[in-house]
PDB file of C-alpha atoms in Angstrom:
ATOM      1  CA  UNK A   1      21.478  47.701  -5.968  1.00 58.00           C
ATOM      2  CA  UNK A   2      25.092  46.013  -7.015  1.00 57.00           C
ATOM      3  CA  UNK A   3      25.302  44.412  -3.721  1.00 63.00           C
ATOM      4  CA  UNK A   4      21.916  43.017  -3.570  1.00 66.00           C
ATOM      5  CA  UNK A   5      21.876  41.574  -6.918  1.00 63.00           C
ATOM      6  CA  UNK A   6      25.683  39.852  -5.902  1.00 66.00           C
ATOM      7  CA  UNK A   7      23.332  38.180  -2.934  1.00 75.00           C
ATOM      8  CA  UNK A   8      25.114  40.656  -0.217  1.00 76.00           C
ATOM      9  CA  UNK A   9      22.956  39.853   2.976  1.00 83.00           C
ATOM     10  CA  UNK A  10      23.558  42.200   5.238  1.00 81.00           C
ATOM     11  CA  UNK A  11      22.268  44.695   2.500  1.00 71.00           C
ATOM     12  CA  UNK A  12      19.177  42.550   1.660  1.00 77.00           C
ATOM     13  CA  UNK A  13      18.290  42.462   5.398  1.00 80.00           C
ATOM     14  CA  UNK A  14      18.654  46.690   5.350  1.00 75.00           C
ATOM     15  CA  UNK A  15      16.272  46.807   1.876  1.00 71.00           C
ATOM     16  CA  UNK A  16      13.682  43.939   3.433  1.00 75.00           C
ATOM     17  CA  UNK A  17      13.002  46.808   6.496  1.00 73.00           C
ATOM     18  CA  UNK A  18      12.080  49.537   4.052  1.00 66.00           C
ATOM     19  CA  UNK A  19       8.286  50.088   3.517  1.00 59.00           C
ATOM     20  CA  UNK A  20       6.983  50.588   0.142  1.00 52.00           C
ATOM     21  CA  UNK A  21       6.684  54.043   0.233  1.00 56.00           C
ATOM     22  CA  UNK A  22      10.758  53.729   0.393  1.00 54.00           C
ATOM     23  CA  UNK A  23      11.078  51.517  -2.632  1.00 55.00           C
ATOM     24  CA  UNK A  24      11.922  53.642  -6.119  1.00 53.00           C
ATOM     25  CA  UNK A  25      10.667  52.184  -8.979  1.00 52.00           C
ATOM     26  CA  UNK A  26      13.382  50.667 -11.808  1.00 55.00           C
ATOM     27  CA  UNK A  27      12.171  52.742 -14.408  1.00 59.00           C
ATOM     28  CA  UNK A  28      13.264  56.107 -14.181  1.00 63.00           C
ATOM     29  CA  UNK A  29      12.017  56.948 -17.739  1.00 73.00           C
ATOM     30  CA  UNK A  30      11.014  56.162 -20.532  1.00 80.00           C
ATOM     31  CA  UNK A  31       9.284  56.461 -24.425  1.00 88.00           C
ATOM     32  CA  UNK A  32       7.273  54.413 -26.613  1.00 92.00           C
ATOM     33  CA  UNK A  33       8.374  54.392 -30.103  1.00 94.00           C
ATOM     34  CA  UNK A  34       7.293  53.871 -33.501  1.00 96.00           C
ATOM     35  CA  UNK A  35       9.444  53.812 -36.482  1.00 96.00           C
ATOM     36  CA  UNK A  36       9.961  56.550 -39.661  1.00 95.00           C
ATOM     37  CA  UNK A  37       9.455  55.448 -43.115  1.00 95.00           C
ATOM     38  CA  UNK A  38      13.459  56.191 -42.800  1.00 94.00           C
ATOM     39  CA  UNK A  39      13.494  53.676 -39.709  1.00 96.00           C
ATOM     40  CA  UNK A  40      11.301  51.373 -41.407  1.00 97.00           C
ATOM     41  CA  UNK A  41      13.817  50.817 -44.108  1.00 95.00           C
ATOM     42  CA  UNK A  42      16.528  50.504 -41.651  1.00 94.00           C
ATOM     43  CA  UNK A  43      14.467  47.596 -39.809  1.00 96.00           C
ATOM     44  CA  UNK A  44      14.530  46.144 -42.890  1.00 94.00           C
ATOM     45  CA  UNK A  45      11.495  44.266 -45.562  1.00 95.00           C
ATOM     46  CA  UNK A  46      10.740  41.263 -43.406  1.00 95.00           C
ATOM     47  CA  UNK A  47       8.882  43.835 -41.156  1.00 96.00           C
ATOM     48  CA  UNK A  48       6.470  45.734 -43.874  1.00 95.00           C
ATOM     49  CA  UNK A  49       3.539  43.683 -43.783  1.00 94.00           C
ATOM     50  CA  UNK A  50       3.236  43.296 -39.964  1.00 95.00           C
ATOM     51  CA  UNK A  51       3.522  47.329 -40.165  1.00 97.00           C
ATOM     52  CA  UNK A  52       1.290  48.054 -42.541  1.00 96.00           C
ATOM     53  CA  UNK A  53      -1.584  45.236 -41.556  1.00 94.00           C
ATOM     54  CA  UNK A  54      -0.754  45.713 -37.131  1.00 93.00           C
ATOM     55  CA  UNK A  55       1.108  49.059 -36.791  1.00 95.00           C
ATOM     56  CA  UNK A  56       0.555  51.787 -39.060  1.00 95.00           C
ATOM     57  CA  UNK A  57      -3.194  52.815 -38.725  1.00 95.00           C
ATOM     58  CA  UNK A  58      -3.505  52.073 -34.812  1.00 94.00           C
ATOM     59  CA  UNK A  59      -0.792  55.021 -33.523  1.00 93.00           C
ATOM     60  CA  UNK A  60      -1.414  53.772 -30.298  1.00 90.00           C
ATOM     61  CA  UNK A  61       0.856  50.999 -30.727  1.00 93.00           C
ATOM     62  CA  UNK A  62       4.344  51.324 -29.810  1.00 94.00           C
ATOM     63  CA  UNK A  63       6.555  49.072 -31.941  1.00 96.00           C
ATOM     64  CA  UNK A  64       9.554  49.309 -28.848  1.00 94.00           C
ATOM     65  CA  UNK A  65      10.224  50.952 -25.225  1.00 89.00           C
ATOM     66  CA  UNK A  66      12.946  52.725 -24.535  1.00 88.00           C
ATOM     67  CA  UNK A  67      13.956  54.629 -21.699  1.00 81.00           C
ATOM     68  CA  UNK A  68      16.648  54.611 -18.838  1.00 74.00           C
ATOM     69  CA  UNK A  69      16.479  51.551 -15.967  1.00 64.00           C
ATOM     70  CA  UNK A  70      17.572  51.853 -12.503  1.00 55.00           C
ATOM     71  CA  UNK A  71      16.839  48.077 -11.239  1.00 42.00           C
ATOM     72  CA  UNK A  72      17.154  45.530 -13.878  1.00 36.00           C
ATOM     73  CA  UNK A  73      16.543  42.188 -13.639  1.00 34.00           C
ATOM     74  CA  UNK A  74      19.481  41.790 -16.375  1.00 36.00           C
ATOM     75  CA  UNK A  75      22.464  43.215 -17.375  1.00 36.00           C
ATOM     76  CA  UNK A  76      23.985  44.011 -20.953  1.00 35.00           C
ATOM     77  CA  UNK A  77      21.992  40.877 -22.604  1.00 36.00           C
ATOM     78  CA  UNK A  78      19.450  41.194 -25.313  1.00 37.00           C
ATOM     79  CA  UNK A  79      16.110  39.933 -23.867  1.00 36.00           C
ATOM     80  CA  UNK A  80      13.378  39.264 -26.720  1.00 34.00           C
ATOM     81  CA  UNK A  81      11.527  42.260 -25.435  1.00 35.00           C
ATOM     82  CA  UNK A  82      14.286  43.874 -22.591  1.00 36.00           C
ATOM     83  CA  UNK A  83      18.499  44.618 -23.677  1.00 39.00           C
ATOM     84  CA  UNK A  84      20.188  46.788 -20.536  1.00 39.00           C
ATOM     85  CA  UNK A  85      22.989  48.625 -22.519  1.00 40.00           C
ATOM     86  CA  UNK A  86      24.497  50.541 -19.441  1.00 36.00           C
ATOM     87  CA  UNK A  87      23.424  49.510 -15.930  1.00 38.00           C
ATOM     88  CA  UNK A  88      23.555  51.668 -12.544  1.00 47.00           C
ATOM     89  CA  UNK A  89      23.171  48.029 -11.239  1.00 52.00           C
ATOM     90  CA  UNK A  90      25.065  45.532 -12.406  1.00 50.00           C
ATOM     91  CA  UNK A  91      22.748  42.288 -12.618  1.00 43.00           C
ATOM     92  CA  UNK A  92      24.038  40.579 -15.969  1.00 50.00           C
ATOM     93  CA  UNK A  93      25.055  36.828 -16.190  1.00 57.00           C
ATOM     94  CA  UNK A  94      28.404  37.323 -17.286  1.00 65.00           C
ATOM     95  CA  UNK A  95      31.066  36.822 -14.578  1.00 67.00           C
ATOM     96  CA  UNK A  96      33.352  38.544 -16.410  1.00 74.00           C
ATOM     97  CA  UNK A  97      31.944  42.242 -15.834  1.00 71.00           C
ATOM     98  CA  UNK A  98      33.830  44.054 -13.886  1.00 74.00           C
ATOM     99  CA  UNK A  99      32.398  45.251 -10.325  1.00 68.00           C
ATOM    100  CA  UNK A 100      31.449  49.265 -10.712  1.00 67.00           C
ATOM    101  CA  UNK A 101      28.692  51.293 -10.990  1.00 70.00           C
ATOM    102  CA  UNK A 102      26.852  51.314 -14.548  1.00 72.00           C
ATOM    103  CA  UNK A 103      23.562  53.508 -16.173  1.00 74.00           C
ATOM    104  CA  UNK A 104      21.456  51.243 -18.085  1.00 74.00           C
ATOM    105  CA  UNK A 105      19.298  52.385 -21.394  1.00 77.00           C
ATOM    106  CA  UNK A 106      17.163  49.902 -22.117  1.00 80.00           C
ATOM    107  CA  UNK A 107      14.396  48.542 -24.751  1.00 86.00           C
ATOM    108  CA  UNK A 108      12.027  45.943 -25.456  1.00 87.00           C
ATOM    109  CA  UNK A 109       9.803  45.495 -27.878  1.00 91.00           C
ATOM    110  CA  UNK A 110       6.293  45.667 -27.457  1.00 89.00           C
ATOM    111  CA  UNK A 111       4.480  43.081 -30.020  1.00 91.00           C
ATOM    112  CA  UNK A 112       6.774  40.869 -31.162  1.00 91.00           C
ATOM    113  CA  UNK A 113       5.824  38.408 -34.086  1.00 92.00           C
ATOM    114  CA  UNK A 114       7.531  35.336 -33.636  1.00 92.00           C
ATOM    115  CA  UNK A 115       5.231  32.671 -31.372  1.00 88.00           C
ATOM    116  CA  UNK A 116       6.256  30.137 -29.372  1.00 87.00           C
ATOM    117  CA  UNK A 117       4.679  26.304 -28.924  1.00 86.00           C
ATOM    118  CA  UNK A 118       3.956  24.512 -25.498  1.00 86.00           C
ATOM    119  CA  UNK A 119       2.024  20.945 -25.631  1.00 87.00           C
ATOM    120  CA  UNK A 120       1.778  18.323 -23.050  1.00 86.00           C
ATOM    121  CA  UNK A 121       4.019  15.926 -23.787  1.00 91.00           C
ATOM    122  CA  UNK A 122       3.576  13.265 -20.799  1.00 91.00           C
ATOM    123  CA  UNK A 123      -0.256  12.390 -20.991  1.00 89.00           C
ATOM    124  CA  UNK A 124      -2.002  12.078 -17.763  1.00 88.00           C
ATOM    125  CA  UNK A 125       0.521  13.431 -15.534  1.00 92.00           C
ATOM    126  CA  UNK A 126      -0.231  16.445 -14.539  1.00 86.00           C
ATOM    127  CA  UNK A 127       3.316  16.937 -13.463  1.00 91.00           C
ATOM    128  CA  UNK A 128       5.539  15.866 -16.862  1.00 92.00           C
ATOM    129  CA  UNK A 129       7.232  18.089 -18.480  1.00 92.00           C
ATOM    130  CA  UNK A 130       5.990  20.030 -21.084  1.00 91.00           C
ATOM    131  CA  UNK A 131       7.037  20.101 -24.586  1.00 93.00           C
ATOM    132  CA  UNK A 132       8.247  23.698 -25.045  1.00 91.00           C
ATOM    133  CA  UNK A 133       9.375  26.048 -27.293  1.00 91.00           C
ATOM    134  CA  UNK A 134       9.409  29.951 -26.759  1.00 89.00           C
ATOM    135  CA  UNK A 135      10.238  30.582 -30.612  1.00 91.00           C
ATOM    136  CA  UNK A 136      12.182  33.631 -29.609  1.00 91.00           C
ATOM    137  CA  UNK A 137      13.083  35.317 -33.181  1.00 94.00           C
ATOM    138  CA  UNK A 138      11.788  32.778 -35.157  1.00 94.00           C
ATOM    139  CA  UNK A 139      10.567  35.971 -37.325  1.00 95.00           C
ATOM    140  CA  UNK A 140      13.285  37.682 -38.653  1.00 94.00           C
ATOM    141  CA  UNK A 141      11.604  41.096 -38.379  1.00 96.00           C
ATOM    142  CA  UNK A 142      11.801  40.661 -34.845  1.00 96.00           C
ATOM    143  CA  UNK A 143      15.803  40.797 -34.939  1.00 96.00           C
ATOM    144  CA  UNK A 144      15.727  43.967 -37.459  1.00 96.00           C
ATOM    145  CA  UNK A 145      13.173  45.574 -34.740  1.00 97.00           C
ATOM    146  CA  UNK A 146      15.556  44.807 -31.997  1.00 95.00           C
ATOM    147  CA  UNK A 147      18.438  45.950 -34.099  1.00 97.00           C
ATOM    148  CA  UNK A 148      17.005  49.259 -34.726  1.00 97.00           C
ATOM    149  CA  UNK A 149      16.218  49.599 -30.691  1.00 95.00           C
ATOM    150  CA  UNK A 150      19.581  48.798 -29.896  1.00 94.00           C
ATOM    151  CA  UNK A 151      20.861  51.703 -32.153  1.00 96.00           C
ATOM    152  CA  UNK A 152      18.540  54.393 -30.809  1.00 94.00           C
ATOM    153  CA  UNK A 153      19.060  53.017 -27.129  1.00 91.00           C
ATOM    154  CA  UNK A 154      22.702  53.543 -27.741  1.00 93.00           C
ATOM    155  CA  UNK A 155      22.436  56.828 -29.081  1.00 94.00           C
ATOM    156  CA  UNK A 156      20.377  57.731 -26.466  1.00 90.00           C
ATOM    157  CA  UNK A 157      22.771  56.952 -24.323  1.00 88.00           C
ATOM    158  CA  UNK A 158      25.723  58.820 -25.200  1.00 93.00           C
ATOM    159  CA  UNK A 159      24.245  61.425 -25.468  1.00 92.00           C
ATOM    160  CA  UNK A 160      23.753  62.015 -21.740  1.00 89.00           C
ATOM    161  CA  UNK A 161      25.601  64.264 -19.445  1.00 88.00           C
ATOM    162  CA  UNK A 162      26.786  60.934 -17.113  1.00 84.00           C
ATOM    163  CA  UNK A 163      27.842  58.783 -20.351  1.00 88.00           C
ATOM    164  CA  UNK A 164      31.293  58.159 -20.281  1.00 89.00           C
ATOM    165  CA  UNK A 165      31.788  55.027 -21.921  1.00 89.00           C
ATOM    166  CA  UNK A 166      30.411  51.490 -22.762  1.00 88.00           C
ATOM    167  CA  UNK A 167      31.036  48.061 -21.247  1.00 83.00           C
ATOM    168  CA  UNK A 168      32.380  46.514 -24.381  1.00 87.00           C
ATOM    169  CA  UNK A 169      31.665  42.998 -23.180  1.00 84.00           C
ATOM    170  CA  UNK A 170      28.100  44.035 -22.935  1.00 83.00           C
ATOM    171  CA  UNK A 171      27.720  44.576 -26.546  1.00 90.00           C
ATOM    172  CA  UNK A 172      27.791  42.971 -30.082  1.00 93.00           C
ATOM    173  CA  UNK A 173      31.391  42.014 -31.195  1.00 94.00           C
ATOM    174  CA  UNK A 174      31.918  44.420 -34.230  1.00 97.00           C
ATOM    175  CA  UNK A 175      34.349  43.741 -36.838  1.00 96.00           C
ATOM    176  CA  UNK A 176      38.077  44.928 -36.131  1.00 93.00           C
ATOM    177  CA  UNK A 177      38.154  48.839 -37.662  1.00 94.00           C
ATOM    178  CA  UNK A 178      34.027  49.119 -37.512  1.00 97.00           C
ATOM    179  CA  UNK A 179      32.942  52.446 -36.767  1.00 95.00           C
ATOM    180  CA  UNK A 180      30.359  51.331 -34.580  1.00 96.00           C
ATOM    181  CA  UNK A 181      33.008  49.634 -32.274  1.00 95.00           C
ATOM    182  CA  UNK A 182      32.396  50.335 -28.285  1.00 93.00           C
ATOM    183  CA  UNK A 183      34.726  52.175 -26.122  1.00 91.00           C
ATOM    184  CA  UNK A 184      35.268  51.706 -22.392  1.00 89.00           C
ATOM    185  CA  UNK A 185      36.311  54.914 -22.333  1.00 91.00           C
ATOM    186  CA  UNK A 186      34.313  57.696 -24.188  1.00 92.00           C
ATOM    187  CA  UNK A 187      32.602  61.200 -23.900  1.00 94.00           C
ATOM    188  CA  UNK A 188      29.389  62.570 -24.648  1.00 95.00           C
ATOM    189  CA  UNK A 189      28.108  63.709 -27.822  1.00 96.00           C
ATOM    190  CA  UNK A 190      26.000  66.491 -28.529  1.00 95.00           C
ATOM    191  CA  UNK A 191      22.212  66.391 -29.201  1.00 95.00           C
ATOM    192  CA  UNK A 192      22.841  67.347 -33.370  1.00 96.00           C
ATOM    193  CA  UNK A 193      25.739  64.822 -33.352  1.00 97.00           C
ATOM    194  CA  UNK A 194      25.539  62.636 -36.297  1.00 96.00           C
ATOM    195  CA  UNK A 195      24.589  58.969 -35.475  1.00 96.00           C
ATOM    196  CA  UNK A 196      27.013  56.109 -35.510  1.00 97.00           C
ATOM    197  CA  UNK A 197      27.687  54.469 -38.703  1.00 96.00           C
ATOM    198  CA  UNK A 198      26.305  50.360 -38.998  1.00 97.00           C
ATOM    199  CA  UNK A 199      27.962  48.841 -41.874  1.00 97.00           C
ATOM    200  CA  UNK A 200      26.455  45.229 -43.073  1.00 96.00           C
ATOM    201  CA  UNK A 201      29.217  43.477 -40.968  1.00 97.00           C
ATOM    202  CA  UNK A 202      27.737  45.178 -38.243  1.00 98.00           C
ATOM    203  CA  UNK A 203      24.184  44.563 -38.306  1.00 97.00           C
ATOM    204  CA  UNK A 204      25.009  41.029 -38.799  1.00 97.00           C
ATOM    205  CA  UNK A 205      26.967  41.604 -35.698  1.00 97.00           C
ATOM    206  CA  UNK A 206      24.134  43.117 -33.377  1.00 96.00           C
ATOM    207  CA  UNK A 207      21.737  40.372 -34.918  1.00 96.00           C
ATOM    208  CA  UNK A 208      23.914  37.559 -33.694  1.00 95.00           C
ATOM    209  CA  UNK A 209      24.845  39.461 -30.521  1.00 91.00           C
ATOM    210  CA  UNK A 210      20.114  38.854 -30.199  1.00 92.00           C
ATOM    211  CA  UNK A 211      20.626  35.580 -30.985  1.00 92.00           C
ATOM    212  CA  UNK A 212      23.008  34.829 -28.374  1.00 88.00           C
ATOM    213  CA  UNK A 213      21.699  36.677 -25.568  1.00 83.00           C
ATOM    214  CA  UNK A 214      17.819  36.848 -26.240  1.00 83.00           C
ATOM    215  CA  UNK A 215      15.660  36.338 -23.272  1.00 78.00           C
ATOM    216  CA  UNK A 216      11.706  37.513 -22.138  1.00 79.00           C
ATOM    217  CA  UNK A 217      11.080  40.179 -19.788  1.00 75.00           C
ATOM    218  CA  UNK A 218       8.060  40.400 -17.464  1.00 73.00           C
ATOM    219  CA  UNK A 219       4.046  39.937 -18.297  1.00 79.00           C
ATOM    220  CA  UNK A 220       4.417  36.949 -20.072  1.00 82.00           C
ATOM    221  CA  UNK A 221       1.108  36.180 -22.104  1.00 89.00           C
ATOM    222  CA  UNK A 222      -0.791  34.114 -24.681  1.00 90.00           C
ATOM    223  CA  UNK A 223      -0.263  30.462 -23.878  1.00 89.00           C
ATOM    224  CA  UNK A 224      -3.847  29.246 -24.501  1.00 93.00           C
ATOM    225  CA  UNK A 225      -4.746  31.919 -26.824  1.00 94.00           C
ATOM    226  CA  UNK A 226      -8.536  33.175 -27.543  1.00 97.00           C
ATOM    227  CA  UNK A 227      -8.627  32.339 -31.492  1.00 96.00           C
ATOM    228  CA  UNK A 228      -9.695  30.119 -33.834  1.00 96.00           C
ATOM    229  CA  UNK A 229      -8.376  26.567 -33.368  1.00 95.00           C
ATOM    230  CA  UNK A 230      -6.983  26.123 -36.651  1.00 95.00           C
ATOM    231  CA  UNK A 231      -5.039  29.407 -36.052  1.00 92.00           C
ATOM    232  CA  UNK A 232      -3.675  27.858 -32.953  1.00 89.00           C
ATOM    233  CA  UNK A 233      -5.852  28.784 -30.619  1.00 94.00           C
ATOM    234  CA  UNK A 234      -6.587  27.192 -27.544  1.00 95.00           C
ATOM    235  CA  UNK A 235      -9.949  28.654 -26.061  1.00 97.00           C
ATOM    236  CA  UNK A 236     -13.262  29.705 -27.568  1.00 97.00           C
ATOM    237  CA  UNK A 237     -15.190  33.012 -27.154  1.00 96.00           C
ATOM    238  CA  UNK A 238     -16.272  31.257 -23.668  1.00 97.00           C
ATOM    239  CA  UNK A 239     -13.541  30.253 -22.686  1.00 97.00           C
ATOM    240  CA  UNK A 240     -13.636  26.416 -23.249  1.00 98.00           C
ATOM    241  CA  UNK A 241     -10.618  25.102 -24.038  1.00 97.00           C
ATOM    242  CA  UNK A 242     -11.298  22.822 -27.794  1.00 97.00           C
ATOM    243  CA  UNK A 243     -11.406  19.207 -27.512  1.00 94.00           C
ATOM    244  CA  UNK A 244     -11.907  18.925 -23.818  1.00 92.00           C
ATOM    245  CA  UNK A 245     -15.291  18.761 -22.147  1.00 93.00           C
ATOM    246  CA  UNK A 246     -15.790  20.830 -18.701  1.00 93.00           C
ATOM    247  CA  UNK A 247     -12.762  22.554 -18.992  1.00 95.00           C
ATOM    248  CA  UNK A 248     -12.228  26.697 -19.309  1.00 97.00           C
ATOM    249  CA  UNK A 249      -9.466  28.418 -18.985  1.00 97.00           C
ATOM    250  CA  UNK A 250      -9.865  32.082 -17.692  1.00 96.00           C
ATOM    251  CA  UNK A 251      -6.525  33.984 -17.103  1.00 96.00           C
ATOM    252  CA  UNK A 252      -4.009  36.366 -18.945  1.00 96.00           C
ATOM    253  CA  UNK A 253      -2.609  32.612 -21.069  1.00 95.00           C
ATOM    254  CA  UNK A 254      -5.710  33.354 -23.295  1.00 97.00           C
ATOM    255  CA  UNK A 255      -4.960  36.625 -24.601  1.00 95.00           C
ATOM    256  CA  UNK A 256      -4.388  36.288 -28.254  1.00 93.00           C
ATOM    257  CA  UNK A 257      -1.839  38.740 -29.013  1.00 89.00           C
ATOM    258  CA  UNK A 258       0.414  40.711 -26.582  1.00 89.00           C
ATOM    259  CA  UNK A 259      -0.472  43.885 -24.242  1.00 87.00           C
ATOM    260  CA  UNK A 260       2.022  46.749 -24.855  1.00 83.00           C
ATOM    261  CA  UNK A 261       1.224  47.404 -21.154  1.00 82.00           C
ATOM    262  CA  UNK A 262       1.158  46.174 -17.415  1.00 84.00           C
ATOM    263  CA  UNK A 263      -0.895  43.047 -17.816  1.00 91.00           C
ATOM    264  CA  UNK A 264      -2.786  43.893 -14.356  1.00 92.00           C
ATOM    265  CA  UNK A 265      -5.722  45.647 -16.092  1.00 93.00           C
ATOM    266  CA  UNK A 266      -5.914  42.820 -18.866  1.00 94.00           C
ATOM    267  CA  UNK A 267      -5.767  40.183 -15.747  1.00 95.00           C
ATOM    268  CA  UNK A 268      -8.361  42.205 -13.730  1.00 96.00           C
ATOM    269  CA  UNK A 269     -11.149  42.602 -17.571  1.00 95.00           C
ATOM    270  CA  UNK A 270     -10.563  38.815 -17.812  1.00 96.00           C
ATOM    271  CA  UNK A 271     -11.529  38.192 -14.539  1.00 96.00           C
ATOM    272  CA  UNK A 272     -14.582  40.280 -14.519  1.00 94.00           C
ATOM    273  CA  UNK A 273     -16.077  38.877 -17.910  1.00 95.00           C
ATOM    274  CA  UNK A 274     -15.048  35.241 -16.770  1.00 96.00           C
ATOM    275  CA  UNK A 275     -17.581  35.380 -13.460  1.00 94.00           C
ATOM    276  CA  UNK A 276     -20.346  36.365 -16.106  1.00 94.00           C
ATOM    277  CA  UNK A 277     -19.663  33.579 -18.507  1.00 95.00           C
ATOM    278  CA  UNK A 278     -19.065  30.873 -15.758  1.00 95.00           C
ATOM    279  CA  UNK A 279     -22.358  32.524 -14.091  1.00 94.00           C
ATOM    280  CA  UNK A 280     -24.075  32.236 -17.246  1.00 93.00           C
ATOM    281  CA  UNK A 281     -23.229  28.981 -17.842  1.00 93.00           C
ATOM    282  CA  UNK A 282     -24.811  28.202 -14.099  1.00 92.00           C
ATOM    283  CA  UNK A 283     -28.021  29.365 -14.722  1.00 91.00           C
ATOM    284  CA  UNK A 284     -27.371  32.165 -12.169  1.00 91.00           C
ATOM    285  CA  UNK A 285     -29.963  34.857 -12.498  1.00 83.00           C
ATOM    286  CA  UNK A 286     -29.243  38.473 -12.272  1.00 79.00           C
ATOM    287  CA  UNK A 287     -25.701  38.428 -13.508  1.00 76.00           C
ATOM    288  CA  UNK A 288     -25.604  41.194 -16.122  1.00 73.00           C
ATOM    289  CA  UNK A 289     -22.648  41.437 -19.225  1.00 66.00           C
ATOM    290  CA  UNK A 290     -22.201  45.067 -18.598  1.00 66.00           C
TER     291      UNK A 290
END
């Protein structure tokens, strides 16, 4: 994929013939994880109330993915729910990488806390520029929650038969002598191996390296969220949006929290109940809610 991402066209022309029976998905594999009361204290206090009042009685919520990534959309920069620690594909933004072949680990996080803000900001023209704000990390348990995935996703890593190193330029700037410094040039550990040692320095380190680098990922959601309006939401239970008459809004923007999921489902439920309230709203006979 290195020469497609560089904008190679001859190889684009060869991928555009394949069917999509021929395409391979990116993810080769992956795991949904939730933390140990000895990862919980790693993550760090700023995090214990969204675990205890979101996380810990609904196990089917993942706190972060992890798994391995064949086709990334980005290379070796923290996204706010997507980092790519070692790439097969090189895709990253920094021109400095060197051309080569890379494996990628990578994580995101699947309900992050901090929310973003977009108004309008140019009054009747529908095509101003919004006021906008994505509020990426404005929580500070979302940095400790990417800070812990970054530290499993590496161990992960080298771990595996085909590690043999790190791009160093890829990853947080450690302080000189850390034991957590990155190696171009390393091999694989066994499974029992202990982990890699974070001092302070360092975590302070991989948090900056977020701050620097953070970025969203795919199935972006929430925009005009289903809630109360003074909890910021945009929409009520029918989907009128507050403060405007003859207006409703029905798409994945009203969802009030995230999906830790493919959105396509969520799109497809909203779509279905929408026709029902709309129809409802018409006077249409015969439409039933279930």
């Amino acid at each position: 994929m290195d020469a497609i991402f560089r904008g190679n066209k001859a190889r684009i022309e060869r991928q555009d013939k394949l069917t999509f029976d021929d395409l391979p998905s990116g993810i080769d594999a992956g795991i949904k994880l939730r933390p140990s009361p000895r990862d919980l204290d790693e993550i760090g206090p700023e995090f214990g109330a969204t675990w205890n009042n979101y996380f810990e009685h609904a196990p089917d919520k993942p706190v972060v993915w992890l798994g391995t990534f064949s086709a990334s959309a980005q290379d070796l920069t923290s996204n706010f729910f997507l980092t790519n620690l070692y790439l097969s594909s090189y895709a990253g933004n920094n021109p400095a990488a060197p051309w080569g072949k890379y494996f990628s680990a990578t994580y995101f996080t699947g309900y992050p806390i901090s929310r973003g803000r977009v108004h309008i900001s140019a009054g009747l023209n529908p095509y101003g520029k919004l006021a906008f704000e994505p509020g990426y990390l404005d929580h500070p348990a979302d940095l400790g929650v990417l800070r812990w995935a970054y530290k499993r996703g590496r161990e992960l890593a080298r771990r595996m038969d085909i590690y043999c190193g790190e791009l160093v330029l890829g990853h947080p700037n450690f302080p000189k002598g850390s034991q957590a410094t990155t190696h171009d040039f390393a091999r694989p550990v066994g499974i029992s191996a202990p982990d890699i040692s974070y001092s302070a320095e360092d975590d302070k380190a991989i948090d900056e390296y977020h701050r620097n680098t953070v970025e969203t990922t795919w199935h972006s959601i929430g925009t005009c969220a289903m809630k109360p309006r003074q909890k910021g939401g945009v929409v009520d239970p029918r989907l009128n949006v507050y403060g405007v008459q003859n207006l409703k809004v029905a798409d994945c923007s009203i969802a009030p929290a995230n999906v830790g999921a493919n959105t396509y489902n969520t799109a497809l439920a909203i779509g279905e109940k929408a026709a029902v309230i709309i129809a409802e709203d018409l006077g249409i006979k015969g439409i039933s809610s279930n």
